[in-house]
Amino acid sequence: MGSPLGSPLGKHRRPAIDVARGLALVAMAAYHASWDATYFGLAGFDLLGDPLWLAARTAILSSFLLLAGIGLVLATRGGLDRGRFLRRLGRVAAGAAAVSAASHVLFPDSPIFFGVLHHIAVASVIGLAFIPLPAALTLTAAAAAVLAGTTLSFPPFDDPWLRWIGLTTVAPDSNDFVPLLPWIGGVLAGIGLARLWPEMGDGMTVTGRAGRALAWSGRHSLAFYLLHQPLLFGLAWAAAQIVPVELPAVRDFQAACVASCERAGVASAPCAANCRCVRSELARNGLWEGFVANRLSERERRGLEDAAAACRKP
């Protein structure tokens, strides 16, 4: 997304900022492709536990939010165009609603209720209040937001209506959760940096096919964000149907499941079919990755039990 609310149009646009958005989009697409491959059993990336993957997600998300803050300052250099701001805000909000609706269908046990688009929409409105403030004050607020969001937690914020703020004691079940705290720190940091360096990217030109392609992607970042994941998800699904790959984790699960089933006195063939069914149900409900990493929540464990019960039905 970079800054779906955008930077100035036409001759006032800064191509270097667009290129930065384009690079962030490429990194995000690579991460999502890895997630999709793992989801369909085509790869075995430990996206939830490997420190490198966790650091990659943090870096990619932080870059988007930083650019969102920078874009907000650039878009209001000549004063706030309320109509233009509200139109773009509406597009981001509509995109966020579409993501939530699709996730409820695809991942009913872990839907996206406050992902990155939801965050950027809310943070952009809050960010307007910081644009006229001194950059040092905004950067201090950014640091405070990160500190509070990473060190504080209170049970009242576990309420479904308050989880979007952050400060929860238990992370909610969601495939993309970007709460206001600590992540608004990235948007505020972008605002502060753009205020400190108003000439950021000014006068820089973009050359070469790769640079122009990145700049074009950066100019259409919201559309890129909304379209790339359905495309990648579909390609991963098709690849899994055409060239099924049995990963070690899948083989180990199947072997252990069948052995346990046979010890209960069930024949081998029905056991194998039942275990394949359970594996498919886990993948369909977005539980496979957490199951393999032994990080299922209590709610997800109930989902596992429901999947096993459904597969036992004749």
XYZ file of C-alpha atoms in Angstrom:
314
model
C 0.000 0.000 0.000
C 2.815 2.408 0.776
C 0.515 5.352 1.157
C -2.852 4.539 -0.356
C -3.805 8.091 0.536
C -1.076 9.051 -1.841
C 1.392 11.797 -2.498
C 0.880 14.833 -4.730
C -0.202 14.180 -8.282
C 1.183 15.212 -11.640
C 4.278 17.363 -11.802
C 4.459 17.545 -8.008
C 4.829 13.793 -7.600
C 8.193 12.556 -6.314
C 9.228 9.466 -8.286
C 11.780 8.400 -5.660
C 8.973 7.977 -3.127
C 6.992 5.971 -5.690
C 10.012 3.701 -6.220
C 10.278 3.181 -2.468
C 6.621 2.155 -2.412
C 7.242 -0.165 -5.340
C 10.138 -1.860 -3.545
C 7.965 -2.313 -0.445
C 5.253 -3.857 -2.623
C 7.707 -6.339 -4.136
C 8.905 -7.360 -0.677
C 5.312 -7.718 0.514
C 4.380 -9.845 -2.501
C 7.359 -12.118 -1.851
C 6.282 -12.543 1.777
C 2.685 -13.282 0.806
C 3.831 -15.775 -1.832
C 5.813 -17.571 0.890
C 2.728 -17.577 3.142
C 0.563 -18.981 0.334
C 3.110 -21.687 -0.490
C 3.223 -22.736 3.160
C -0.563 -22.662 3.469
C -0.990 -25.076 0.553
C 1.860 -27.345 1.634
C 4.223 -26.301 -1.161
C 6.841 -25.012 1.296
C 7.663 -25.303 4.963
C 8.505 -21.743 6.026
C 8.111 -21.101 9.760
C 6.583 -17.661 9.334
C 5.297 -17.521 12.907
C 8.394 -18.711 14.730
C 11.564 -18.074 12.718
C 13.158 -14.788 13.926
C 14.224 -13.942 10.373
C 10.698 -14.256 9.026
C 9.310 -12.271 11.944
C 11.917 -9.563 11.341
C 11.055 -9.532 7.624
C 7.360 -9.010 8.371
C 8.171 -6.200 10.798
C 10.476 -4.489 8.298
C 7.987 -4.737 5.414
C 5.039 -3.516 7.468
C 7.087 -0.715 9.022
C 8.168 0.488 5.587
C 4.546 0.728 4.429
C 3.478 2.676 7.484
C 6.512 4.963 7.294
C 5.697 5.724 3.658
C 2.053 6.296 4.579
C 3.140 9.011 7.002
C 5.492 10.567 4.459
C 2.771 10.491 1.810
C 0.326 12.184 4.158
C 2.701 15.120 4.640
C 3.413 15.410 0.912
C -0.295 15.266 0.087
C -1.026 18.200 2.423
C 1.915 20.467 1.560
C -0.320 23.108 0.046
C -3.042 22.631 2.619
C -5.565 19.870 3.133
C -7.789 19.183 0.134
C -10.693 17.728 2.092
C -12.495 16.309 -0.920
C -9.422 14.539 -2.266
C -8.479 13.270 1.192
C -11.957 11.898 1.879
C -12.165 10.224 -1.538
C -8.888 8.443 -0.995
C -9.775 7.605 2.576
C -13.016 6.101 1.303
C -11.151 3.932 -1.183
C -8.840 2.630 1.547
C -11.797 1.960 3.855
C -13.624 0.142 1.053
C -10.518 -1.936 0.394
C -10.266 -2.784 4.083
C -13.914 -3.871 4.121
C -13.338 -6.068 1.069
C -10.329 -7.719 2.726
C -12.365 -8.410 5.878
C -15.266 -9.863 3.898
C -13.005 -12.151 1.857
C -11.115 -13.317 4.933
C -14.346 -14.220 6.729
C -15.175 -16.523 3.813
C -11.721 -18.056 3.377
C -10.551 -18.124 7.007
C -13.610 -18.114 9.266
C -11.509 -19.055 12.311
C -8.954 -16.276 11.812
C -10.546 -13.431 9.830
C -8.881 -10.071 9.279
C -10.777 -7.467 11.295
C -8.038 -4.833 11.653
C -5.311 -5.369 9.095
C -2.909 -2.980 7.445
C -5.543 -1.150 5.359
C -7.784 -0.676 8.393
C -4.773 0.661 10.265
C -3.720 3.096 7.544
C -7.253 4.478 7.269
C -7.488 5.193 11.010
C -3.864 6.301 11.407
C -4.173 8.733 8.501
C -7.063 10.536 10.204
C -5.135 10.684 13.482
C -2.001 11.707 11.600
C -3.644 14.894 10.328
C -3.478 16.271 13.875
C 0.314 15.781 13.954
C 1.214 17.382 10.621
C 1.301 20.987 11.948
C 3.142 20.005 15.130
C 6.935 20.238 15.538
C 8.715 17.236 14.056
C 10.482 16.486 17.341
C 7.142 16.201 19.149
C 5.749 13.871 16.475
C 8.840 11.652 16.584
C 8.577 11.520 20.374
C 4.937 10.459 20.055
C 6.019 7.779 17.568
C 8.550 6.367 20.029
C 5.989 6.483 22.845
C 3.451 4.592 20.719
C 5.963 1.847 19.941
C 7.057 1.614 23.572
C 3.485 1.455 24.877
C 2.364 -1.065 22.276
C 5.262 -3.424 22.896
C 5.418 -3.287 26.696
C 1.887 -2.667 27.994
C -1.152 -4.957 28.052
C -4.446 -4.759 29.910
C -7.342 -7.278 30.053
C -10.025 -4.711 29.074
C -8.378 -4.398 25.655
C -9.093 -8.094 24.997
C -12.705 -7.064 24.416
C -13.627 -7.586 20.721
C -14.569 -3.902 20.399
C -11.221 -2.689 21.786
C -8.714 -5.150 20.339
C -7.992 -2.878 17.376
C -6.278 -0.430 19.740
C -3.655 -2.968 20.809
C -2.534 -3.490 24.423
C -4.231 -6.912 24.442
C -3.029 -9.619 26.813
C -3.649 -12.337 24.200
C -3.130 -11.880 20.470
C -6.433 -12.385 18.623
C -6.873 -15.064 15.977
C -6.343 -13.133 12.763
C -4.255 -13.654 9.643
C -3.272 -9.982 9.578
C -3.531 -7.999 12.807
C -2.034 -4.492 12.766
C -3.363 -2.758 15.899
C -3.122 0.972 16.416
C -0.439 0.464 19.071
C 2.418 0.023 18.453
C 2.127 0.326 14.683
C 0.914 3.913 14.466
C 4.452 4.694 15.521
C 5.500 3.969 11.938
C 3.027 6.477 10.474
C 3.999 9.138 13.009
C 7.688 8.511 12.314
C 7.014 9.055 8.613
C 5.229 12.333 9.372
C 8.068 13.501 11.593
C 10.778 12.602 9.057
C 8.920 14.294 6.202
C 8.581 17.443 8.320
C 12.291 17.374 9.157
C 13.270 16.738 5.533
C 10.694 18.509 3.343
C 12.852 18.060 0.219
C 12.859 14.266 0.613
C 13.126 12.707 -2.854
C 12.692 16.069 -4.588
C 14.569 16.399 -7.881
C 15.428 12.698 -8.122
C 14.684 11.048 -11.458
C 13.874 7.422 -12.231
C 15.554 5.676 -15.143
C 15.548 2.161 -16.561
C 12.707 -0.292 -16.989
C 12.960 -1.660 -13.463
C 12.877 1.805 -11.923
C 9.916 2.890 -14.030
C 8.066 -0.341 -13.227
C 8.617 0.186 -9.514
C 7.497 3.807 -9.747
C 4.356 2.776 -11.641
C 3.553 0.162 -8.982
C 4.108 2.747 -6.275
C 1.673 5.143 -7.949
C -1.003 2.409 -7.955
C -0.139 0.855 -4.611
C -3.690 0.318 -3.326
C -4.768 -1.500 -6.490
C -1.579 -3.576 -6.383
C -2.249 -4.511 -2.773
C -5.836 -5.556 -3.372
C -5.108 -7.581 -6.509
C -1.785 -9.283 -5.865
C -2.810 -11.610 -3.025
C -5.860 -13.146 -4.748
C -3.633 -13.755 -7.773
C -0.807 -15.309 -5.743
C -3.247 -17.337 -3.631
C -4.900 -18.689 -6.774
C -1.567 -19.588 -8.350
C -0.462 -21.411 -5.192
C -3.762 -23.300 -5.091
C -3.406 -24.297 -8.748
C 0.181 -25.409 -8.200
C -0.894 -27.566 -5.258
C -3.512 -29.259 -7.440
C -1.191 -29.869 -10.379
C 2.027 -30.769 -8.588
C 1.142 -31.869 -5.062
C 4.167 -31.808 -2.789
C 4.299 -33.844 0.376
C 6.474 -32.025 2.870
C 8.186 -33.786 5.795
C 5.670 -32.236 8.196
C 2.811 -33.647 6.135
C 4.418 -37.097 5.962
C 5.116 -37.104 9.697
C 1.547 -36.050 10.471
C 0.078 -38.688 8.177
C 2.279 -41.451 9.584
C 1.585 -40.553 13.228
C -2.141 -40.104 12.594
C -2.493 -43.434 10.783
C -0.492 -45.265 13.473
C -2.705 -43.815 16.214
C -5.848 -44.710 14.287
C -4.674 -48.298 13.683
C -3.900 -48.738 17.381
C -7.587 -48.029 17.995
C -8.422 -51.112 15.890
C -9.349 -49.369 12.613
C -8.168 -50.753 9.279
C -5.285 -49.038 7.503
C -7.184 -47.734 4.450
C -9.942 -45.923 6.379
C -7.296 -44.533 8.742
C -5.291 -43.111 5.849
C -8.381 -41.524 4.306
C -9.483 -40.060 7.636
C -6.048 -38.578 8.311
C -5.892 -36.999 4.854
C -9.296 -35.486 5.542
C -8.129 -34.007 8.853
C -5.040 -32.546 7.183
C -7.195 -30.952 4.469
C -9.584 -29.513 7.044
C -6.703 -28.021 9.008
C -5.352 -26.361 5.859
C -8.796 -25.154 4.759
C -9.412 -23.487 8.115
C -5.949 -21.914 8.319
C -4.869 -24.110 11.247
C -2.131 -26.194 9.653
C 0.774 -23.817 10.218
C -0.107 -23.292 13.885
C -0.649 -27.031 14.340
C 2.787 -27.915 12.950
C 4.416 -25.256 15.157
C 2.395 -26.437 18.190
C 1.001 -22.936 18.679
C -2.739 -23.504 18.462
C -4.866 -21.355 20.741
C -7.675 -22.855 22.791
C -10.165 -21.769 20.152
C -8.026 -23.278 17.396
C -7.744 -26.549 19.328
C -11.504 -26.714 19.348
C -11.352 -26.171 15.601
C -8.973 -29.131 15.347
C -11.388 -31.287 17.315
C -14.259 -30.184 15.069
C -12.210 -31.047 11.965
C -11.443 -34.511 13.327
C -15.107 -35.058 14.211
C -16.232 -33.964 10.734
C -13.823 -36.394 9.092
C -15.083 -39.291 11.221
C -18.620 -38.859 9.957
C -19.617 -41.452 7.345
